[in-house]
PDB file of C-alpha atoms in Angstrom:
ATOM      1  CA  ASP A 255     -12.702  11.308 -14.700  1.00  0.00           C
ATOM      2  CA  VAL A 256     -14.753  11.207 -11.555  1.00  0.00           C
ATOM      3  CA  LYS A 257     -14.422  14.404  -9.691  1.00  0.00           C
ATOM      4  CA  VAL A 258     -15.080  14.859  -6.009  1.00  0.00           C
ATOM      5  CA  THR A 259     -15.098  18.491  -4.978  1.00  0.00           C
ATOM      6  CA  GLN A 260     -14.873  19.738  -1.432  1.00  0.00           C
ATOM      7  CA  SER A 261     -16.091  23.287  -1.156  1.00  0.00           C
ATOM      8  CA  SER A 262     -13.445  24.613   1.230  1.00  0.00           C
ATOM      9  CA  ARG A 263      -9.747  23.709   1.363  1.00  0.00           C
ATOM     10  CA  TYR A 264      -9.089  25.666   4.552  1.00  0.00           C
ATOM     11  CA  LEU A 265     -11.485  26.827   7.248  1.00  0.00           C
ATOM     12  CA  VAL A 266     -10.915  28.549  10.574  1.00  0.00           C
ATOM     13  CA  LYS A 267     -13.821  28.496  13.017  1.00  0.00           C
ATOM     14  CA  ARG A 268     -14.381  29.348  16.648  1.00  0.00           C
ATOM     15  CA  THR A 269     -15.383  26.938  19.379  1.00  0.00           C
ATOM     16  CA  GLY A 270     -19.142  26.485  19.463  1.00  0.00           C
ATOM     17  CA  GLU A 271     -19.738  27.514  15.865  1.00  0.00           C
ATOM     18  CA  LYS A 272     -21.788  25.340  13.538  1.00  0.00           C
ATOM     19  CA  VAL A 273     -19.655  24.148  10.647  1.00  0.00           C
ATOM     20  CA  PHE A 274     -20.741  22.756   7.291  1.00  0.00           C
ATOM     21  CA  LEU A 275     -18.336  20.850   5.063  1.00  0.00           C
ATOM     22  CA  GLU A 276     -19.727  20.263   1.611  1.00  0.00           C
ATOM     23  CA  CYS A 277     -18.798  17.559  -0.866  1.00  0.00           C
ATOM     24  CA  VAL A 278     -20.073  17.114  -4.411  1.00  0.00           C
ATOM     25  CA  GLN A 279     -19.357  14.299  -6.875  1.00  0.00           C
ATOM     26  CA  ASP A 280     -20.202  14.421 -10.554  1.00  0.00           C
ATOM     27  CA  MET A 281     -20.357  10.776 -11.631  1.00  0.00           C
ATOM     28  CA  ASP A 282     -23.632   9.542 -10.183  1.00  0.00           C
ATOM     29  CA  HIS A 283     -21.935   7.459  -7.504  1.00  0.00           C
ATOM     30  CA  GLU A 284     -24.270   5.841  -5.016  1.00  0.00           C
ATOM     31  CA  ASN A 285     -21.936   5.755  -2.036  1.00  0.00           C
ATOM     32  CA  MET A 286     -20.241   8.657  -0.301  1.00  0.00           C
ATOM     33  CA  PHE A 287     -17.976   8.829   2.723  1.00  0.00           C
ATOM     34  CA  TRP A 288     -16.539  11.297   5.213  1.00  0.00           C
ATOM     35  CA  TYR A 289     -13.185  10.515   6.797  1.00  0.00           C
ATOM     36  CA  ARG A 290     -11.076  12.339   9.305  1.00  0.00           C
ATOM     37  CA  GLN A 291      -7.282  12.221   8.900  1.00  0.00           C
ATOM     38  CA  ASP A 292      -4.918  12.943  11.780  1.00  0.00           C
ATOM     39  CA  PRO A 293      -1.144  12.360  11.981  1.00  0.00           C
ATOM     40  CA  GLY A 294      -0.385   8.969  13.487  1.00  0.00           C
ATOM     41  CA  LEU A 295      -4.038   7.927  13.426  1.00  0.00           C
ATOM     42  CA  GLY A 296      -4.522   7.402   9.701  1.00  0.00           C
ATOM     43  CA  LEU A 297      -7.990   7.656   8.187  1.00  0.00           C
ATOM     44  CA  ARG A 298     -10.994   7.190  10.407  1.00  0.00           C
ATOM     45  CA  LEU A 299     -14.499   6.855   8.998  1.00  0.00           C
ATOM     46  CA  ILE A 300     -17.018   9.328  10.406  1.00  0.00           C
ATOM     47  CA  TYR A 301     -20.157   8.579   8.365  1.00  0.00           C
ATOM     48  CA  PHE A 302     -21.072   7.014   5.085  1.00  0.00           C
ATOM     49  CA  SER A 303     -24.119   7.032   2.861  1.00  0.00           C
ATOM     50  CA  TYR A 304     -25.307   4.309   0.520  1.00  0.00           C
ATOM     51  CA  ASP A 305     -27.991   6.351  -1.157  1.00  0.00           C
ATOM     52  CA  VAL A 306     -29.973   9.552  -0.909  1.00  0.00           C
ATOM     53  CA  LYS A 307     -31.260  10.124   2.623  1.00  0.00           C
ATOM     54  CA  MET A 308     -29.456   6.963   3.791  1.00  0.00           C
ATOM     55  CA  LYS A 309     -26.625   7.252   6.280  1.00  0.00           C
ATOM     56  CA  GLU A 310     -24.713   5.000   8.611  1.00  0.00           C
ATOM     57  CA  LYS A 311     -22.324   5.771  11.424  1.00  0.00           C
ATOM     58  CA  GLY A 312     -18.692   5.004  10.928  1.00  0.00           C
ATOM     59  CA  ASP A 313     -16.088   4.529  13.604  1.00  0.00           C
ATOM     60  CA  ILE A 314     -16.077   8.053  15.105  1.00  0.00           C
ATOM     61  CA  PRO A 315     -19.511   9.676  14.578  1.00  0.00           C
ATOM     62  CA  GLU A 316     -19.643  11.505  17.911  1.00  0.00           C
ATOM     63  CA  GLY A 317     -19.910  15.262  17.462  1.00  0.00           C
ATOM     64  CA  TYR A 318     -20.804  14.987  13.786  1.00  0.00           C
ATOM     65  CA  SER A 319     -23.907  14.610  11.652  1.00  0.00           C
ATOM     66  CA  VAL A 320     -24.424  14.306   7.909  1.00  0.00           C
ATOM     67  CA  SER A 321     -26.969  15.152   5.269  1.00  0.00           C
ATOM     68  CA  ARG A 322     -27.564  13.658   1.846  1.00  0.00           C
ATOM     69  CA  GLU A 323     -30.601  15.201   0.245  1.00  0.00           C
ATOM     70  CA  LYS A 324     -29.327  14.785  -3.315  1.00  0.00           C
ATOM     71  CA  LYS A 325     -27.292  11.967  -4.777  1.00  0.00           C
ATOM     72  CA  GLU A 326     -24.345  14.149  -5.719  1.00  0.00           C
ATOM     73  CA  ARG A 327     -23.980  16.018  -2.426  1.00  0.00           C
ATOM     74  CA  PHE A 328     -22.898  14.786   0.998  1.00  0.00           C
ATOM     75  CA  SER A 329     -22.511  17.295   3.795  1.00  0.00           C
ATOM     76  CA  LEU A 330     -20.709  16.901   7.093  1.00  0.00           C
ATOM     77  CA  ILE A 331     -22.025  19.022   9.946  1.00  0.00           C
ATOM     78  CA  LEU A 332     -20.314  19.927  13.194  1.00  0.00           C
ATOM     79  CA  GLU A 333     -23.193  21.190  15.336  1.00  0.00           C
ATOM     80  CA  SER A 334     -20.894  22.863  17.877  1.00  0.00           C
ATOM     81  CA  ALA A 335     -17.262  22.823  16.846  1.00  0.00           C
ATOM     82  CA  SER A 336     -14.643  21.977  19.446  1.00  0.00           C
ATOM     83  CA  THR A 337     -10.859  22.273  19.363  1.00  0.00           C
ATOM     84  CA  ASN A 338     -10.460  18.487  19.207  1.00  0.00           C
ATOM     85  CA  GLN A 339     -12.225  18.552  15.854  1.00  0.00           C
ATOM     86  CA  THR A 340      -9.300  20.423  14.326  1.00  0.00           C
ATOM     87  CA  SER A 341      -8.298  18.048  11.558  1.00  0.00           C
ATOM     88  CA  MET A 342      -8.168  17.245   7.854  1.00  0.00           C
ATOM     89  CA  TYR A 343     -11.515  16.020   6.535  1.00  0.00           C
ATOM     90  CA  LEU A 344     -11.643  13.877   3.412  1.00  0.00           C
ATOM     91  CA  CYS A 345     -14.722  13.154   1.338  1.00  0.00           C
ATOM     92  CA  ALA A 346     -14.829  10.163  -0.997  1.00  0.00           C
ATOM     93  CA  SER A 347     -17.275   8.497  -3.324  1.00  0.00           C
ATOM     94  CA  ARG A 348     -17.712   4.998  -4.710  1.00  0.00           C
ATOM     95  CA  GLU A 349     -19.817   3.758  -7.587  1.00  0.00           C
ATOM     96  CA  GLY A 350     -21.776   1.156  -5.652  1.00  0.00           C
ATOM     97  CA  ASN A 351     -21.652  -1.858  -3.394  1.00  0.00           C
ATOM     98  CA  THR A 352     -20.302  -4.217  -6.029  1.00  0.00           C
ATOM     99  CA  GLY A 353     -17.096  -4.251  -7.977  1.00  0.00           C
ATOM    100  CA  ALA A 354     -13.606  -3.368  -6.922  1.00  0.00           C
ATOM    101  CA  ASN A 355     -14.540  -1.036  -4.057  1.00  0.00           C
ATOM    102  CA  VAL A 356     -12.337   1.803  -5.272  1.00  0.00           C
ATOM    103  CA  LEU A 357     -12.794   5.174  -3.599  1.00  0.00           C
ATOM    104  CA  THR A 358     -12.332   8.516  -5.333  1.00  0.00           C
ATOM    105  CA  PHE A 359     -11.284  11.256  -2.943  1.00  0.00           C
ATOM    106  CA  GLY A 360     -11.666  14.987  -2.811  1.00  0.00           C
ATOM    107  CA  ALA A 361      -8.721  17.266  -2.087  1.00  0.00           C
ATOM    108  CA  GLY A 362      -9.591  17.570   1.590  1.00  0.00           C
ATOM    109  CA  SER A 363     -10.773  20.326   3.910  1.00  0.00           C
ATOM    110  CA  ARG A 364      -8.411  21.395   6.655  1.00  0.00           C
ATOM    111  CA  LEU A 365     -10.434  22.697   9.590  1.00  0.00           C
ATOM    112  CA  THR A 366      -8.932  24.650  12.463  1.00  0.00           C
ATOM    113  CA  VAL A 367     -11.129  25.298  15.495  1.00  0.00           C
ATOM    114  CA  LEU A 368      -9.863  28.052  17.789  1.00  0.00           C
TER     115      LEU A 368
ATOM    116  CA  ALA B 168     -11.686  -7.971  13.394  1.00  0.00           C
ATOM    117  CA  GLN B 169      -9.624  -7.100  10.374  1.00  0.00           C
ATOM    118  CA  THR B 170      -6.485  -5.053  10.826  1.00  0.00           C
ATOM    119  CA  VAL B 171      -3.914  -3.517   8.505  1.00  0.00           C
ATOM    120  CA  THR B 172      -0.401  -2.784   9.730  1.00  0.00           C
ATOM    121  CA  GLN B 173       2.224  -0.627   8.070  1.00  0.00           C
ATOM    122  CA  SER B 174       5.350  -1.070  10.137  1.00  0.00           C
ATOM    123  CA  GLN B 175       7.391   1.721   8.525  1.00  0.00           C
ATOM    124  CA  PRO B 176       6.103   5.192   9.474  1.00  0.00           C
ATOM    125  CA  GLU B 177       8.796   6.854   7.346  1.00  0.00           C
ATOM    126  CA  MET B 178      11.067   5.753   4.540  1.00  0.00           C
ATOM    127  CA  SER B 179      13.395   7.409   2.086  1.00  0.00           C
ATOM    128  CA  VAL B 180      14.843   6.460  -1.278  1.00  0.00           C
ATOM    129  CA  GLN B 181      17.302   7.971  -3.709  1.00  0.00           C
ATOM    130  CA  GLU B 182      15.921   9.118  -7.012  1.00  0.00           C
ATOM    131  CA  ALA B 183      16.038   6.342  -9.648  1.00  0.00           C
ATOM    132  CA  GLU B 184      16.387   3.595  -7.045  1.00  0.00           C
ATOM    133  CA  THR B 185      13.870   1.016  -5.870  1.00  0.00           C
ATOM    134  CA  VAL B 186      11.985   1.032  -2.578  1.00  0.00           C
ATOM    135  CA  THR B 187       9.588  -1.438  -0.983  1.00  0.00           C
ATOM    136  CA  LEU B 188       6.855  -0.429   1.430  1.00  0.00           C
ATOM    137  CA  SER B 189       5.536  -3.108   3.772  1.00  0.00           C
ATOM    138  CA  CYS B 190       1.962  -3.945   4.676  1.00  0.00           C
ATOM    139  CA  THR B 191       0.547  -6.863   6.618  1.00  0.00           C
ATOM    140  CA  TYR B 192      -3.079  -7.584   7.343  1.00  0.00           C
ATOM    141  CA  ASP B 193      -5.172  -9.938   9.368  1.00  0.00           C
ATOM    142  CA  THR B 194      -8.434 -11.456   8.191  1.00  0.00           C
ATOM    143  CA  SER B 195     -10.263 -14.753   8.265  1.00  0.00           C
ATOM    144  CA  GLU B 196     -12.024 -14.044   4.971  1.00  0.00           C
ATOM    145  CA  SER B 197     -10.964 -15.549   1.679  1.00  0.00           C
ATOM    146  CA  ASP B 198     -12.498 -13.094  -0.779  1.00  0.00           C
ATOM    147  CA  TYR B 199     -11.171  -9.579  -0.421  1.00  0.00           C
ATOM    148  CA  TYR B 200      -9.322  -6.717  -2.066  1.00  0.00           C
ATOM    149  CA  LEU B 201      -6.100  -4.985  -1.093  1.00  0.00           C
ATOM    150  CA  PHE B 202      -5.157  -1.479  -2.123  1.00  0.00           C
ATOM    151  CA  TRP B 203      -2.311   0.999  -2.072  1.00  0.00           C
ATOM    152  CA  TYR B 204      -3.312   4.661  -2.102  1.00  0.00           C
ATOM    153  CA  LYS B 205      -0.955   7.618  -2.490  1.00  0.00           C
ATOM    154  CA  GLN B 206      -1.461  11.041  -0.921  1.00  0.00           C
ATOM    155  CA  PRO B 207       1.039  13.647  -2.188  1.00  0.00           C
ATOM    156  CA  PRO B 208       1.597  16.731  -0.012  1.00  0.00           C
ATOM    157  CA  SER B 209      -1.448  19.026  -0.165  1.00  0.00           C
ATOM    158  CA  ARG B 210      -3.021  16.943  -2.907  1.00  0.00           C
ATOM    159  CA  GLN B 211      -5.801  14.430  -3.062  1.00  0.00           C
ATOM    160  CA  MET B 212      -5.480  10.750  -2.336  1.00  0.00           C
ATOM    161  CA  ILE B 213      -5.366   8.563  -5.418  1.00  0.00           C
ATOM    162  CA  LEU B 214      -5.404   4.818  -6.011  1.00  0.00           C
ATOM    163  CA  VAL B 215      -2.007   3.409  -6.953  1.00  0.00           C
ATOM    164  CA  ILE B 216      -2.760  -0.257  -7.324  1.00  0.00           C
ATOM    165  CA  ARG B 217      -5.221  -2.933  -6.204  1.00  0.00           C
ATOM    166  CA  GLN B 218      -5.081  -6.692  -5.840  1.00  0.00           C
ATOM    167  CA  GLU B 219      -7.909  -9.206  -5.769  1.00  0.00           C
ATOM    168  CA  ALA B 220      -7.211 -11.942  -3.252  1.00  0.00           C
ATOM    169  CA  TYR B 221      -8.285 -14.791  -5.515  1.00  0.00           C
ATOM    170  CA  LYS B 222      -5.800 -13.756  -8.189  1.00  0.00           C
ATOM    171  CA  GLN B 223      -2.393 -15.313  -7.683  1.00  0.00           C
ATOM    172  CA  GLN B 224      -0.643 -13.009 -10.125  1.00  0.00           C
ATOM    173  CA  ASN B 225       0.798  -9.890  -8.548  1.00  0.00           C
ATOM    174  CA  ALA B 226      -0.704  -6.629  -9.817  1.00  0.00           C
ATOM    175  CA  THR B 227       1.505  -4.123 -11.627  1.00  0.00           C
ATOM    176  CA  GLU B 228       0.956  -0.550 -12.782  1.00  0.00           C
ATOM    177  CA  ASN B 229       3.934   0.857 -14.657  1.00  0.00           C
ATOM    178  CA  ARG B 230       6.701   1.402 -12.039  1.00  0.00           C
ATOM    179  CA  PHE B 231       4.494   0.163  -9.207  1.00  0.00           C
ATOM    180  CA  SER B 232       4.110  -3.516  -8.380  1.00  0.00           C
ATOM    181  CA  VAL B 233       3.015  -5.544  -5.416  1.00  0.00           C
ATOM    182  CA  ASN B 234       4.245  -8.704  -3.757  1.00  0.00           C
ATOM    183  CA  PHE B 235       1.078 -10.415  -2.544  1.00  0.00           C
ATOM    184  CA  GLN B 236       1.722 -13.298  -0.188  1.00  0.00           C
ATOM    185  CA  LYS B 237      -1.747 -14.546   0.761  1.00  0.00           C
ATOM    186  CA  ALA B 238      -0.663 -17.221   3.215  1.00  0.00           C
ATOM    187  CA  ALA B 239       1.626 -14.790   5.005  1.00  0.00           C
ATOM    188  CA  LYS B 240      -0.999 -12.024   4.773  1.00  0.00           C
ATOM    189  CA  SER B 241       1.551  -9.655   3.332  1.00  0.00           C
ATOM    190  CA  PHE B 242       1.047  -7.037   0.629  1.00  0.00           C
ATOM    191  CA  SER B 243       4.136  -4.957  -0.085  1.00  0.00           C
ATOM    192  CA  LEU B 244       4.453  -2.184  -2.664  1.00  0.00           C
ATOM    193  CA  LYS B 245       7.572  -1.889  -4.798  1.00  0.00           C
ATOM    194  CA  ILE B 246       8.344   1.389  -6.522  1.00  0.00           C
ATOM    195  CA  SER B 247      10.983   1.074  -9.224  1.00  0.00           C
ATOM    196  CA  ASP B 248      13.015   3.934 -10.688  1.00  0.00           C
ATOM    197  CA  SER B 249      11.769   6.286  -7.982  1.00  0.00           C
ATOM    198  CA  GLN B 250      10.925   9.823  -9.058  1.00  0.00           C
ATOM    199  CA  LEU B 251      10.621  13.042  -7.071  1.00  0.00           C
ATOM    200  CA  GLY B 252       6.885  12.953  -7.708  1.00  0.00           C
ATOM    201  CA  ASP B 253       6.625   9.677  -5.804  1.00  0.00           C
ATOM    202  CA  ALA B 254       7.191  11.525  -2.535  1.00  0.00           C
ATOM    203  CA  ALA B 255       3.940  11.091  -0.641  1.00  0.00           C
ATOM    204  CA  MET B 256       2.130   9.327   2.158  1.00  0.00           C
ATOM    205  CA  TYR B 257       1.228   5.801   1.118  1.00  0.00           C
ATOM    206  CA  PHE B 258      -1.700   3.976   2.680  1.00  0.00           C
ATOM    207  CA  CYS B 259      -2.391   0.272   2.513  1.00  0.00           C
ATOM    208  CA  ALA B 260      -6.050  -0.764   2.782  1.00  0.00           C
ATOM    209  CA  TRP B 261      -8.154  -3.938   2.919  1.00  0.00           C
ATOM    210  CA  SER B 262     -11.755  -4.530   1.958  1.00  0.00           C
ATOM    211  CA  THR B 263     -13.995  -7.561   1.971  1.00  0.00           C
ATOM    212  CA  ASN B 264     -15.680  -8.441  -1.283  1.00  0.00           C
ATOM    213  CA  ALA B 265     -18.752  -9.826   0.443  1.00  0.00           C
ATOM    214  CA  GLY B 266     -21.939  -8.175   1.573  1.00  0.00           C
ATOM    215  CA  ASN B 267     -23.117  -4.611   1.292  1.00  0.00           C
ATOM    216  CA  ASN B 268     -21.129  -2.920   4.030  1.00  0.00           C
ATOM    217  CA  ARG B 269     -17.732  -3.109   2.388  1.00  0.00           C
ATOM    218  CA  LYS B 270     -15.857  -0.615   4.479  1.00  0.00           C
ATOM    219  CA  LEU B 271     -12.164  -0.136   3.933  1.00  0.00           C
ATOM    220  CA  ILE B 272      -9.746  -0.942   6.743  1.00  0.00           C
ATOM    221  CA  TRP B 273      -6.748   1.383   6.557  1.00  0.00           C
ATOM    222  CA  GLY B 274      -3.174   1.206   7.718  1.00  0.00           C
ATOM    223  CA  LEU B 275      -1.628   4.248   9.381  1.00  0.00           C
ATOM    224  CA  GLY B 276       0.483   5.139   6.383  1.00  0.00           C
ATOM    225  CA  THR B 277       4.130   5.328   5.369  1.00  0.00           C
ATOM    226  CA  SER B 278       5.662   8.691   4.519  1.00  0.00           C
ATOM    227  CA  LEU B 279       8.057   8.290   1.595  1.00  0.00           C
ATOM    228  CA  ALA B 280      10.737  10.868   0.886  1.00  0.00           C
ATOM    229  CA  VAL B 281      12.594  10.823  -2.438  1.00  0.00           C
ATOM    230  CA  ASN B 282      16.079  12.330  -2.331  1.00  0.00           C
ATOM    231  CA  PRO B 283      17.529  13.904  -5.476  1.00  0.00           C
TER     232      PRO B 283
END
């Protein structure tokens, strides 16, 4: 089974801190995604990556950046965390740009910014 | 632009009974996929079922089946013989099957409670 692992299930940070959310997948998937999930707003795409060192903005990239130096790892970075970035963050991976477009998700990282 | 609408924010069902979750979508494309994902409380999101638009036959996976009405742009999920483990948030999603940027368009979700 494809496994997508998010390094932290729960994080509490202070306003202005730099936050790293790490995601690792173990099945050589080309594509990786970061979503934000908020009640009543569903899933919103922050960034996605088609390949190593490739990234594209999603629907809500403001306040976030990403890094993909290795194929298996996709990091989400909050340069200066703010309280409105308190949320559940979901990482997902996909085999490639063809086929059934099925995403495999990690368990999520719940971030609280105080 | 494509949209996905789940009109039922919350639903409940008695254990062992059947429930149908609604999803409608809007697109001008003819080649696309539709998905239902399940997110149990504090657990990861998993794929329940998917449907290819060019296939007329409705997809089924054990107790889960869909009613795909392409002309009406409707894609409902039926859960038969509901079990306590079916309690979750269910998301409907749409994706084109064309091009390289095949982003998923998500509905806002339906929270399903299963009563013993």
